[in-house]
Coordinates of C-alpha atoms and ligand atoms in Angstrom, one line a residue:
X1 CA 32.2 13.4 -11.0
X2 CA 33.4 11.4 -15.3
X3 CA 29.7 10.5 -15.0
X4 CA 28.8 14.0 -13.6
X5 CA 31.0 15.8 -16.6
X6 CA 29.5 13.6 -18.7
X7 CA 26.0 14.5 -18.1
X8 CA 26.7 18.5 -18.0
X9 CA 28.2 17.7 -21.7
X10 CA 24.1 15.8 -23.0
X11 CA 23.0 18.8 -21.0
X12 CA 24.5 21.7 -24.0
X13 CA 21.4 23.7 -25.3
X14 CA 20.9 23.0 -28.5
X15 CA 19.9 26.0 -31.3
X16 CA 17.6 28.1 -29.0
X17 CA 15.7 31.8 -28.8
X18 CA 17.7 33.9 -27.3
X19 CA 16.6 37.1 -25.2
X20 CA 17.1 40.8 -27.2
X21 CA 20.3 41.3 -24.1
X22 CA 22.1 37.3 -26.0
X23 CA 20.8 35.6 -23.3
X24 CA 19.1 31.9 -24.4
X25 CA 15.0 31.9 -23.3
X26 CA 14.6 28.2 -22.9
X27 CA 16.9 25.0 -23.4
X28 CA 15.9 21.7 -24.4
X29 CA 17.9 18.8 -23.3
X30 CA 19.9 17.0 -25.6
X31 CA 18.3 14.3 -27.6
X32 CA 21.1 11.5 -24.8
X33 CA 19.6 13.0 -21.9
X34 CA 15.8 12.3 -23.4
X35 CA 17.3 8.6 -24.3
X36 CA 18.4 8.2 -20.9
X37 CA 14.3 9.4 -20.1
X38 CA 12.6 8.0 -22.8
X39 CA 14.4 4.3 -21.2
X40 CA 13.1 5.0 -18.4
X41 CA 9.9 5.6 -18.8
X42 CA 9.9 2.2 -21.1
X43 CA 10.2 0.3 -17.7
X44 CA 8.3 2.6 -16.2
X45 CA 5.6 1.5 -18.3
X46 CA 6.2 -1.9 -18.7
X47 CA 5.8 -2.1 -14.9
X48 CA 2.6 -1.0 -15.0
X49 CA 2.2 -3.0 -17.8
X50 CA 2.9 -6.1 -15.3
X51 CA 1.4 -4.9 -12.2
X52 CA -2.1 -4.7 -14.2
X53 CA -1.5 -7.4 -15.6
X54 CA -1.5 -8.9 -12.3
X55 CA -4.1 -7.5 -10.5
X56 CA -6.3 -9.3 -13.1
X57 CA -5.0 -12.0 -13.7
X58 CA -5.0 -12.0 -9.4
X59 CA -8.8 -11.2 -9.9
X60 CA -9.5 -13.6 -12.6
X61 CA -7.3 -16.7 -9.8
X62 CA -10.5 -16.1 -7.4
X63 CA -13.2 -15.9 -9.9
X64 CA -12.4 -19.5 -11.1
X65 CA -11.4 -20.3 -7.7
X66 CA -15.2 -19.2 -6.4
X67 CA -16.2 -21.7 -8.8
X68 CA -14.8 -24.7 -8.2
X69 CA -16.0 -23.9 -4.6
X70 CA -19.3 -24.2 -6.1
X71 CA -18.5 -26.7 -8.3
X72 CA -16.9 -29.2 -5.8
X73 CA -17.2 -30.1 -1.8
X74 CA -16.0 -27.0 -0.3
X75 CA -12.4 -26.6 0.3
X76 CA -12.2 -24.4 3.4
X77 CA -10.6 -20.8 1.9
X78 CA -6.8 -19.5 3.0
X79 CA -7.9 -17.4 5.6
X80 CA -6.1 -13.6 5.5
X81 CA -3.0 -13.5 7.9
X82 CA -4.3 -10.3 9.2
X83 CA -7.6 -11.2 10.6
X84 CA -7.0 -14.1 12.5
X85 CA -4.8 -13.8 15.8
X86 CA -1.6 -15.7 14.8
X87 CA -0.2 -17.9 16.9
X88 CA 2.5 -16.6 19.1
X89 CA 6.8 -18.6 17.8
X90 CA 7.6 -20.1 21.1
X91 CA 7.4 -18.3 24.1
X92 CA 9.4 -14.9 24.6
X93 CA 12.2 -13.8 25.3
X94 CA 14.5 -17.6 24.9
X95 CA 18.0 -17.7 23.4
X96 CA 19.3 -20.8 22.4
X97 CA 21.2 -22.5 24.7
X98 CA 24.7 -22.1 23.8
X99 CA 24.6 -19.2 23.1
X100 CA 23.3 -17.4 26.9
X101 CA 26.3 -16.2 27.4
X102 CA 28.4 -15.1 24.5
X103 CA 28.3 -11.3 24.8
X104 CA 31.7 -10.9 26.8
X105 CA 32.2 -7.8 28.2
X106 CA 34.4 -5.5 26.8
X107 CA 32.5 -6.3 23.4
X108 CA 31.4 -3.9 21.8
X109 CA 28.9 -2.4 18.9
X110 CA 31.7 -0.2 17.8
X111 CA 34.9 -1.8 17.3
X112 CA 32.3 -4.4 18.8
X113 CA 32.4 -8.2 18.7
X114 CA 30.4 -10.6 16.4
X115 CA 28.0 -12.1 17.6
X116 CA 27.5 -15.6 16.6
X117 CA 25.1 -16.7 14.4
X118 CA 21.3 -17.4 15.7
X119 CA 22.5 -15.2 18.9
X120 CA 19.7 -12.5 18.6
X121 CA 16.5 -14.1 17.9
X122 CA 14.8 -11.0 18.0
X123 CA 17.3 -8.9 15.7
X124 CA 15.4 -8.3 12.4
X125 CA 16.5 -5.8 10.0
X126 CA 14.2 -2.8 8.2
X127 CA 15.3 -2.3 5.0
X128 CA 14.2 0.7 2.2
X129 CA 13.8 -0.4 -1.1
X130 CA 16.1 -2.8 0.3
X131 CA 19.1 -1.5 1.9
X132 CA 19.1 -1.5 5.9
X133 CA 18.7 1.5 7.4
X134 CA 18.0 0.7 11.2
X135 CA 17.4 -2.5 12.7
X136 CA 14.2 -3.9 15.1
X137 CA 12.8 -6.0 17.3
X138 CA 10.1 -8.7 17.5
X139 CA 7.7 -8.7 19.7
X140 CA 5.4 -10.8 19.1
X141 CA 4.3 -13.3 15.5
X142 CA 3.8 -10.1 13.3
X143 CA 5.3 -7.6 15.4
X144 CA 8.2 -5.3 15.3
X145 CA 9.1 -3.6 17.7
X146 CA 11.3 0.5 16.5
X147 CA 12.8 3.6 16.5
X148 CA 9.7 6.2 14.8
X149 CA 12.6 8.4 13.6
X150 CA 13.8 5.4 11.3
X151 CA 11.1 6.5 9.6
X152 CA 10.9 10.4 9.5
X153 CA 10.2 11.1 6.1
X154 CA 10.1 7.8 4.5
X155 CA 6.8 6.3 6.3
X156 CA 5.8 5.0 2.9
X157 CA 5.0 1.1 3.8
X158 CA 5.4 -0.9 0.5
X159 CA 8.5 0.5 0.3
X160 CA 9.8 -1.8 3.3
X161 CA 10.8 -4.9 3.9
X162 CA 11.8 -7.3 7.9
X163 CA 14.6 -9.4 7.1
X164 CA 14.4 -12.1 10.0
X165 CA 16.8 -13.4 11.7
X166 CA 19.1 -15.6 10.8
X167 CA 19.7 -19.8 12.4
X168 CA 22.1 -20.5 14.6
X169 CA 23.9 -23.1 11.8
X170 CA 23.6 -20.0 10.2
X171 CA 20.2 -20.9 8.0
X172 CA 18.8 -17.8 5.8
X173 CA 17.6 -15.1 7.1
X174 CA 13.8 -14.3 5.7
X175 CA 12.6 -11.4 4.4
X176 CA 9.0 -10.2 4.9
X177 CA 6.8 -7.6 3.9
X178 CA 5.9 -4.6 6.0
X179 CA 1.9 -4.2 6.5
X180 CA 1.5 -1.1 9.4
X181 CA 3.7 1.4 10.9
X182 CA 3.3 2.2 13.3
X183 CA 4.7 5.3 14.9
X184 CA 4.1 6.6 18.6
X185 CA 1.6 9.2 18.1
X186 CA 3.7 11.5 20.8
X187 CA 7.1 11.0 19.1
X188 CA 8.6 14.2 18.4
X189 CA 10.6 14.6 16.0
X190 CA 13.0 17.3 17.3
X191 CA 13.1 16.5 20.7
X192 CA 13.6 12.5 19.9
X193 CA 10.6 11.7 22.3
X194 CA 8.7 8.7 22.0
X195 CA 11.7 7.1 19.9
X196 CA 9.3 4.5 19.4
X197 CA 7.0 2.7 16.7
X198 CA 5.2 -0.9 15.7
X199 CA 5.5 -2.6 12.4
X200 CA 3.2 -4.8 11.8
X201 CA 4.2 -8.0 9.4
X202 CA 2.1 -8.9 6.7
X203 CA 2.8 -12.4 7.3
X204 CA 3.5 -13.3 10.5
X205 CA 7.1 -15.2 11.2
X206 CA 6.8 -19.3 11.4
X207 CA 7.5 -21.3 14.6
X208 CA 9.3 -23.4 12.7
X209 CA 12.2 -20.8 11.9
X210 CA 14.5 -18.3 13.4
X211 CA 13.3 -15.9 15.1
X212 CA 10.8 -15.6 18.0
X213 CA 9.9 -12.9 20.0
X214 CA 11.3 -11.4 23.3
X215 CA 9.1 -10.3 26.3
X216 CA 7.4 -7.2 26.7
X217 CA 8.1 -5.4 29.9
X218 CA 5.5 -6.3 32.9
X219 CA 5.4 -3.5 34.8
X220 CA 6.6 0.2 33.7
X221 CA 10.0 -0.2 35.7
X222 CA 13.3 -0.3 34.9
X223 CA 16.0 -1.8 36.3
X224 CA 18.1 -1.1 38.5
X225 CA 21.6 2.0 37.6
X226 CA 23.6 -0.6 37.0
X227 CA 22.8 -3.8 35.8
X228 CA 24.2 -5.3 33.0
X229 CA 22.1 -4.8 29.4
X230 CA 22.5 -6.3 26.2
X231 CA 22.8 -3.6 22.8
X232 CA 23.0 -5.8 19.5
X233 CA 22.8 -4.7 15.4
X234 CA 23.8 -4.0 12.6
X235 CA 24.9 -0.5 13.0
X236 CA 28.5 1.2 11.9
X237 CA 31.8 -0.1 14.0
X238 CA 32.9 3.9 14.4
X239 CA 31.5 6.9 14.2
X240 CA 30.6 7.6 11.1
X241 CA 32.1 4.7 9.9
X242 CA 30.6 1.8 7.7
X243 CA 27.4 -0.6 9.1
X244 CA 28.3 -4.2 10.0
X245 CA 28.3 -7.0 7.4
X246 CA 26.6 -9.0 11.0
X247 CA 25.3 -8.9 13.7
X248 CA 27.1 -7.7 16.9
X249 CA 27.0 -7.0 20.5
X250 CA 28.5 -5.2 23.9
X251 CA 26.8 -5.6 27.0
X252 CA 26.1 -2.4 28.3
X253 CA 25.5 -1.2 32.0
X254 CA 22.1 1.3 32.6
X255 CA 22.8 3.9 34.4
X256 CA 20.9 6.2 37.1
X257 CA 18.2 8.7 35.3
X258 CA 20.9 11.2 37.1
X259 CA 24.1 10.1 35.5
X260 CA 22.3 10.6 32.1
X261 CA 20.9 13.8 32.6
X262 CA 24.2 14.8 34.0
X263 CA 25.7 13.4 30.7
X264 CA 23.6 15.2 28.3
X265 CA 22.4 17.8 29.2
X266 CA 18.4 18.5 29.5
X267 CA 17.7 16.0 25.7
X268 CA 17.7 13.4 28.1
X269 CA 14.2 13.1 28.9
X270 CA 14.3 10.8 32.3
X271 CA 10.7 10.1 31.6
X272 CA 10.4 8.5 27.8
X273 CA 14.2 7.9 27.9
X274 CA 17.2 5.8 29.1
X275 CA 21.1 5.6 29.4
X276 CA 22.9 3.0 29.6
X277 CA 27.3 2.2 28.3
X278 CA 30.4 3.6 29.9
X279 CA 31.1 6.7 30.8
X280 CA 34.3 5.8 30.0
X281 CA 33.5 5.3 26.6
X282 CA 34.4 3.2 24.3
X283 CA 31.4 0.8 24.2
X284 CA 28.1 1.4 22.5
X285 CA 25.7 1.9 19.9
X286 CA 26.2 3.3 16.7
X287 CA 24.9 5.0 13.3
X288 CA 22.7 2.3 12.1
X289 CA 21.7 0.3 15.6
X290 CA 19.0 2.5 15.8
X291 CA 15.7 0.7 16.0
X292 CA 17.7 -2.1 17.8
X293 CA 17.4 -4.0 21.3
X294 CA 18.7 -2.7 24.4
X295 CA 17.5 -5.4 26.5
X296 CA 18.0 -6.8 30.1
X297 CA 18.1 -11.2 31.6
X298 CA 15.4 -11.3 33.7
X299 CA 16.7 -13.8 36.8
X300 CA 14.5 -16.5 37.8
X301 CA 14.7 -20.6 37.0
X302 CA 14.2 -19.8 33.8
X303 CA 15.6 -17.3 32.4
X304 CA 14.7 -15.2 30.0
X305 CA 15.4 -12.0 27.9
X306 CA 13.4 -8.6 28.9
X307 CA 13.5 -5.8 26.2
X308 CA 13.9 -2.3 28.6
X309 CA 15.0 0.0 25.4
X310 CA 15.3 0.5 21.8
X311 CA 18.3 2.0 20.4
X312 CA 17.7 5.5 19.6
X313 CA 20.7 8.5 20.0
X314 CA 23.0 9.5 21.2
X315 CA 25.7 12.5 21.0
X316 CA 28.6 10.3 18.9
X317 CA 29.4 7.0 19.5
X318 CA 31.5 5.5 22.0
X319 CA 32.9 9.1 23.5
X320 CA 33.7 9.1 27.0
X321 CA 31.3 10.7 29.3
X322 CA 29.0 9.9 26.8
X323 CA 26.2 7.3 26.9
X324 CA 23.5 5.4 24.7
X325 CA 20.2 6.9 24.6
X326 CA 17.4 4.8 25.0
X327 CA 13.7 4.8 24.0
X328 CA 12.4 3.8 27.7
X329 CA 10.0 1.0 26.5
X330 CA 8.0 -0.2 29.6
X331 CA 6.9 3.6 29.7
X332 CA 4.9 2.5 26.9
X333 CA 3.6 -1.1 27.4
X334 CA 0.2 0.0 27.7
X335 CA 0.2 1.9 24.2
X336 CA 1.8 -1.0 23.3
X337 CA -0.7 -3.9 24.0
X338 CA -3.4 -1.5 22.9
X339 CA -0.9 -1.8 18.7
X340 CA -1.5 -5.1 19.1
X341 CA -4.7 -5.8 19.9
X342 CA -6.9 -3.7 18.7
X343 CA -9.0 -5.7 16.5
X344 CA -8.5 -4.6 12.7
X345 CA -12.2 -3.3 11.9
X346 CA -10.4 -0.1 14.4
X347 CA -8.0 0.2 12.4
X348 CA -7.5 1.8 8.9
X349 CA -7.1 -0.1 6.3
X350 CA -3.6 -0.3 5.1
X351 CA -2.0 0.5 1.5
X352 CA -0.7 -3.2 1.8
X353 CA -4.5 -4.5 2.6
X354 CA -6.3 -2.5 0.3
X355 CA -3.8 -3.2 -3.2
X356 CA -4.2 -6.5 -2.1
X357 CA -7.8 -7.5 -1.6
X358 CA -11.5 -5.3 -3.4
X359 CA -11.9 -3.1 -5.0
X360 CA -13.6 -0.9 -2.1
X361 CA -16.4 -0.2 -4.6
X362 CA -17.2 -3.5 -4.4
X363 CA -17.4 -2.9 -0.4
X364 CA -21.1 -4.4 0.5
X365 CA -23.2 -1.8 1.5
X366 CA -23.8 -3.0 5.0
X367 CA -20.2 -1.9 5.7
X368 CA -18.0 -5.2 6.4
X369 CA -14.8 -6.1 5.1
X370 CA -12.5 -3.1 4.1
X371 CA -14.2 -0.3 3.6
X372 CA -16.6 -0.8 6.5
X373 CA -13.5 1.5 9.0
X374 CA -14.9 4.8 6.7
X375 CA -18.4 3.3 7.8
X376 CA -19.2 2.9 11.0
X377 CA -20.0 5.5 12.4
X378 CA -23.3 6.0 9.1
X379 CA -26.6 4.9 11.0
X380 CA -26.9 2.4 7.8
X381 CA -26.3 1.2 4.3
X382 CA -27.6 3.8 2.8
X383 CA -27.3 7.3 2.9
X384 CA -25.4 10.9 2.1
X385 CA -22.6 9.6 5.1
X386 CA -22.6 5.5 3.8
X387 CA -21.3 7.0 0.3
X388 CA -19.1 9.8 2.0
X389 CA -17.5 6.5 4.1
X390 CA -16.4 4.5 0.4
X391 CA -15.6 7.5 -0.9
X392 CA -13.2 7.6 1.6
X393 CA -12.4 4.7 0.8
X394 CA -11.7 4.9 -2.7
X395 CA -9.6 8.2 -2.5
X396 CA -7.1 5.9 0.0
X397 CA -6.8 2.9 -2.7
X398 CA -6.0 6.0 -4.9
X399 CA -3.5 7.4 -3.0
X400 CA -2.9 3.6 -2.0
X401 CA -1.8 2.7 -5.9
X402 CA -0.2 5.3 -6.6
X403 CA 2.3 4.6 -3.8
X404 CA 2.6 2.0 -5.2
X405 CA 3.6 3.7 -8.0
X406 CA 6.2 4.8 -6.1
X407 CA 8.3 2.2 -4.6
X408 CA 8.1 1.0 -8.7
X409 CA 10.0 4.7 -9.4
X410 CA 12.0 4.2 -6.3
X411 CA 13.8 1.1 -8.3
X412 CA 13.3 3.2 -11.1
X413 CA 15.4 6.4 -9.9
X414 CA 17.7 4.4 -8.5
X415 CA 19.3 3.1 -12.2
X416 CA 19.0 7.0 -13.1
X417 CA 20.9 8.0 -10.6
X418 CA 23.7 5.6 -11.0
X419 CA 23.1 6.3 -15.5
X420 CA 23.4 10.3 -14.2
X421 CA 25.7 10.0 -11.8
X422 CA 24.5 12.0 -9.0
X423 CA 24.1 10.3 -5.9
X424 CA 21.8 11.9 -3.8
X425 CA 21.3 9.9 0.1
X426 CA 19.4 7.2 0.1
X427 CA 17.3 9.1 2.1
X428 CA 17.0 12.5 0.1
X429 CA 15.7 9.7 -3.0
X430 CA 13.1 8.3 -1.3
X431 CA 11.7 10.7 0.5
X432 CA 11.2 12.6 -2.5
X433 CA 9.1 9.6 -3.9
X434 CA 7.1 9.4 -0.7
X435 CA 6.3 12.9 -1.4
X436 CA 2.6 12.4 -2.6
X437 CA 1.5 12.2 -6.5
X438 CA -0.7 12.8 -8.5
X439 CA -3.6 9.7 -9.4
X440 CA -2.4 7.8 -12.6
X441 CA -6.4 5.9 -11.8
X442 CA -9.0 6.0 -13.8
X443 CA -12.3 8.4 -11.2
X444 CA -14.3 5.7 -10.8
X445 CA -17.4 4.4 -12.9
X446 CA -14.9 4.8 -16.2
X447 CA -14.7 0.6 -16.9
X448 CA -17.7 0.4 -18.6
X449 CA -16.5 1.1 -22.8
X450 CA -15.1 -2.6 -24.4
X451 CA -12.0 -3.4 -23.2
X452 CA -8.9 -4.7 -24.5
X453 CA -6.8 -6.7 -22.9
X454 CA -3.3 -7.2 -23.4
X455 CA -2.3 -10.3 -21.6
X456 CA 0.8 -12.1 -21.7
X457 CA 4.4 -11.7 -22.6
X458 CA 3.0 -12.7 -26.3
X459 CA 1.3 -9.3 -25.6
X460 CA -1.8 -11.1 -27.5
X461 CA -4.9 -9.2 -27.6
X462 CA -7.7 -10.8 -25.5
X463 CA -11.2 -9.1 -25.4
X464 CA -12.9 -8.8 -22.7
X465 CA -17.0 -8.2 -23.6
X466 CA -18.8 -5.7 -21.5
X467 CA -20.6 -7.4 -18.8
X468 CA -23.4 -8.8 -19.3
X469 CA -26.9 -9.8 -17.5
X470 CA -26.3 -13.0 -15.2
X471 CA -28.1 -15.8 -16.5
X472 CA -29.9 -16.3 -13.2
X473 CA -29.1 -20.2 -12.2
X474 CA -25.0 -19.6 -12.4
X475 CA -24.6 -17.3 -10.2
X476 CA -27.8 -18.6 -7.7
X477 CA -26.3 -21.5 -7.2
X478 CA -23.1 -20.0 -6.7
X479 CA -22.8 -17.1 -4.1
X480 CA -20.6 -14.7 -3.9
X481 CA -19.3 -15.3 -7.5
X482 CA -21.0 -12.0 -9.1
X483 CA -20.0 -9.7 -6.9
X484 CA -15.8 -11.1 -8.2
X485 CA -17.1 -10.8 -11.8
X486 CA -17.5 -7.5 -11.2
X487 CA -14.7 -7.0 -9.5
X488 CA -13.5 -8.7 -12.2
X489 CA -14.6 -6.1 -15.0
X490 CA -13.4 -3.1 -13.2
X491 CA -10.1 -4.5 -12.1
X492 CA -9.8 -4.7 -16.0
X493 CA -12.0 -1.6 -16.3
X494 CA -9.2 0.7 -14.6
X495 CA -6.1 -0.6 -15.9
X496 CA -6.9 -0.7 -19.8
X497 CA -5.5 2.0 -20.6
X498 CA -2.1 0.4 -20.1
X499 CA -3.1 -2.9 -20.0
X500 CA -4.1 -2.6 -24.1
X501 CA -1.1 -1.4 -25.1
X502 CA 0.7 -4.5 -27.2
X503 CA 4.4 -5.5 -25.9
X504 CA 5.9 -4.3 -29.1
X505 CA 4.6 -0.5 -28.4
X506 CA 5.1 -0.2 -24.6
X507 CA 8.1 1.9 -25.5
X508 CA 8.0 6.1 -24.5
X509 CA 9.5 8.4 -26.5
X510 CA 10.4 11.7 -25.1
X511 CA 11.3 13.6 -27.9
X512 CA 11.1 17.0 -26.2
X513 CA 11.6 19.1 -23.7
X514 CA 12.0 22.5 -23.5
X515 CA 12.7 24.2 -20.6
X516 CA 12.5 28.0 -20.0
X517 CA 14.9 29.8 -18.3
X518 CA 13.8 32.4 -16.9
X519 CA 11.2 30.4 -14.9
X520 CA 13.4 29.3 -12.2
X521 CA 11.9 27.8 -9.1
X522 CA 13.1 27.6 -5.6
X523 CA 13.6 24.0 -5.8
X524 CA 16.0 24.5 -8.2
X525 CA 13.3 23.6 -10.9
X526 CA 12.9 25.9 -14.8
X527 CA 9.3 24.9 -16.0
X528 CA 8.8 22.5 -18.7
X529 CA 6.9 21.9 -22.5
X530 CA 8.0 18.1 -23.0
X531 CA 6.1 16.4 -26.0
X532 CA 6.3 11.9 -25.3
X533 CA 5.3 9.5 -26.8
X534 CA 3.2 6.1 -26.8
X535 CA 3.3 3.8 -28.7
X536 CA 1.6 5.8 -31.7
X537 CA -0.3 7.9 -28.8
X538 CA 0.9 11.7 -28.8
X539 CA 1.2 14.2 -25.5
X540 CA 2.7 17.5 -24.9
X541 CA 2.6 18.3 -20.9
X542 CA 4.1 21.0 -18.6
X543 CA 6.2 20.2 -15.7
X544 CA 9.5 21.1 -14.0
X545 CA 12.7 19.7 -15.0
X546 CA 15.9 20.4 -13.2
X547 CA 19.5 21.1 -15.9
X548 CA 21.9 20.1 -13.8
X549 CA 22.8 16.7 -12.4
X550 CA 21.7 16.4 -9.2
X551 CA 18.2 18.4 -9.9
X552 CA 18.3 16.7 -12.7
X553 CA 18.0 13.1 -11.9
X554 CA 15.5 14.7 -8.5
X555 CA 13.5 15.6 -11.4
X556 CA 12.7 12.5 -13.1
X557 CA 10.6 10.2 -10.8
X558 CA 8.0 13.1 -11.4
X559 CA 8.2 13.6 -15.8
X560 CA 7.9 10.0 -15.2
X561 CA 4.5 9.8 -13.1
X562 CA 3.9 13.2 -16.0
X563 CA 4.4 11.4 -18.2
X564 CA 1.8 8.1 -17.2
X565 CA -0.3 10.6 -16.2
X566 CA -1.1 12.0 -19.5
X567 CA -0.9 9.1 -21.6
X568 CA -3.4 7.8 -19.3
X569 CA -5.5 10.8 -20.0
X570 CA -5.1 9.6 -24.3
X571 CA -6.5 7.1 -23.6
X572 CA -9.8 7.5 -22.2
X573 CA -10.3 11.1 -23.7
X574 CA -9.8 9.4 -26.6
X575 CA -11.4 5.7 -25.9
X576 CA -10.0 3.3 -28.0
X577 CA -6.8 2.0 -27.7
X578 CA -4.6 3.9 -31.0
X579 CA -3.6 1.0 -34.3
X580 CA -0.2 0.1 -34.5
X581 CA 1.8 2.3 -35.8
X582 CA -0.8 5.0 -36.8
X583 CA 0.1 8.4 -34.9
X584 CA -1.8 10.2 -33.1
X585 CA -2.1 12.7 -31.5
X586 CA -4.1 13.4 -27.7
X587 CA -3.5 16.9 -25.3
X588 CA -2.5 15.4 -22.4
X589 CA -5.1 17.7 -20.7
X590 CA -7.5 16.7 -22.9
X591 CA -10.9 15.2 -21.3
X592 CA -13.3 14.9 -24.7
X593 CA -12.6 12.0 -27.3
X594 CA -11.1 13.2 -30.1
X595 CA -12.9 11.2 -33.2
X596 CA -14.5 8.6 -33.1
X597 CA -13.5 5.0 -32.1
X598 CA -11.3 2.8 -34.4
X599 CA -11.2 -0.8 -35.3
X600 CA -9.4 -2.8 -32.6
X601 CA -5.7 -3.5 -33.8
X602 CA -4.0 -5.8 -33.3
Ligands
LIG701 N1 20.7 7.9 16.1 C1 21.2 6.6 15.3 C2 20.7 5.3 14.3 O1 19.4 6.3 13.8 C3 21.2 5.7 16.6 C4 22.6 6.6 17.8 C5 22.7 5.4 19.0 N2 24.5 6.4 19.2 C6 24.5 6.1 20.3 N3 25.7 6.7 20.5 N4 24.1 5.7 21.3 O2 21.7 4.2 14.0

């Protein structure tokens, strides 16, 4: 509240032109607001430089490794985790001895009982930007099943992580990155029909760790009504309540499709949903439990837990006559198997895969590698089809780079929101960033000039000469070396705009944001002319800015992205890094070189 008031003060207009009617035409953001923006921009620049340095370092390491491989005895190359079928971490559905019967009949997630550590080895937590949002269930070494609605509006896999189960002795839970999110294609966000999504982990869970997969149903049949099943999660302890600190669990009986429909009306679709709980109320899953498991034990000499439901929705939490609703896993079993068994080449490469491996420019002409997916229907490695495929792959990678930038900006935005006192909900903040934004990547083929690399904390400048043709002997003796060299050169080229800024100049200065008060958009933002500087380079661009705490916070990330783009364009247009301390002017929109090449600084 205080911060919001402070921000309003910061926003007070400076003397500006006035219209004939005496109303201001323009409003200038106050110097203190510009300072806040500049600080955020500087952080964005630092993040961009760090990730560029990282990418180049990776490329250089790969090259070195290849050279070493060629020189010495063959080292087995580490396999990319997702190209092989990882071994399953032990048999499915096994709870640890001693914890099998802990689920108390009167425990509940709403007001329920805490589960002992390690009691649910398949229960995972899905986190968006590090904050818990949903539950999930480990169903194979690399796969987590959860609810599709968890990703509504936040489908950028780079923002999500999965926190695996902790061990029985409280061994810390491992956090894994997400490679791919596959919502069920028939998921309907209005009706919650098909509320199911598979999440592929970037690295499979280790058989040595405490996490274990649950069993999936073998047939499309559910256990009979009355079967006592178990739910677990970190969800709210009561409706509108805060999330639980530790895993909670409860036992709930399955209800018949008729009772479910009677209780919940036509919104309950028995073909894809089942319901479980007590008509008397009191024991139920709740907000934050979505995506978590509803498991029933399969009796037999070696009982195992089978996943029959995924927590989906409810009418309040634990209210009388309103049992919880779960997606029927059994009816989706074929889709699940199909997705988990699909050959990697039949899937579009994920952003994480594309960003971690060769840029598509270097995709082999025979259509192998990640980009091979796009060329799978082309008659041959040459020709228009193959060219188009490479183009598609390149564009996808560009979108991925933006997503990765959005990732960085999410953290920045959170910082900004705290600073500015506006706290739109986590989901809203994340959604704003998940929207596609303009590309920061250079167009292909722009890496031909000499590049300078700011290659480390000391910002020492390293010079990368334009690649000269290899003496034949070098590459002949070492197959695969040349593409790696080219890849490194391309990486240096595409990131040159940020790599060549010496660390002492790596600061963004928003000098002026002049909002046109007569240009309010439907989203509550105003058109503004922005002047900013990076080191010795100045740019001017037009953007949209909010003039109230909440709208200002919302407009920040886009302004930062635009500023970064403007600097990149200006750097490209000038073709050279600015000399230290030498002020230059480069219009963001300018694509033509402005002035000649200057001597390298530093
Ligand atoms: N949709 C909720 C979530 O996103 C789960 C609600 C479950 N509600 C219930 N009464 N069983 O976490």
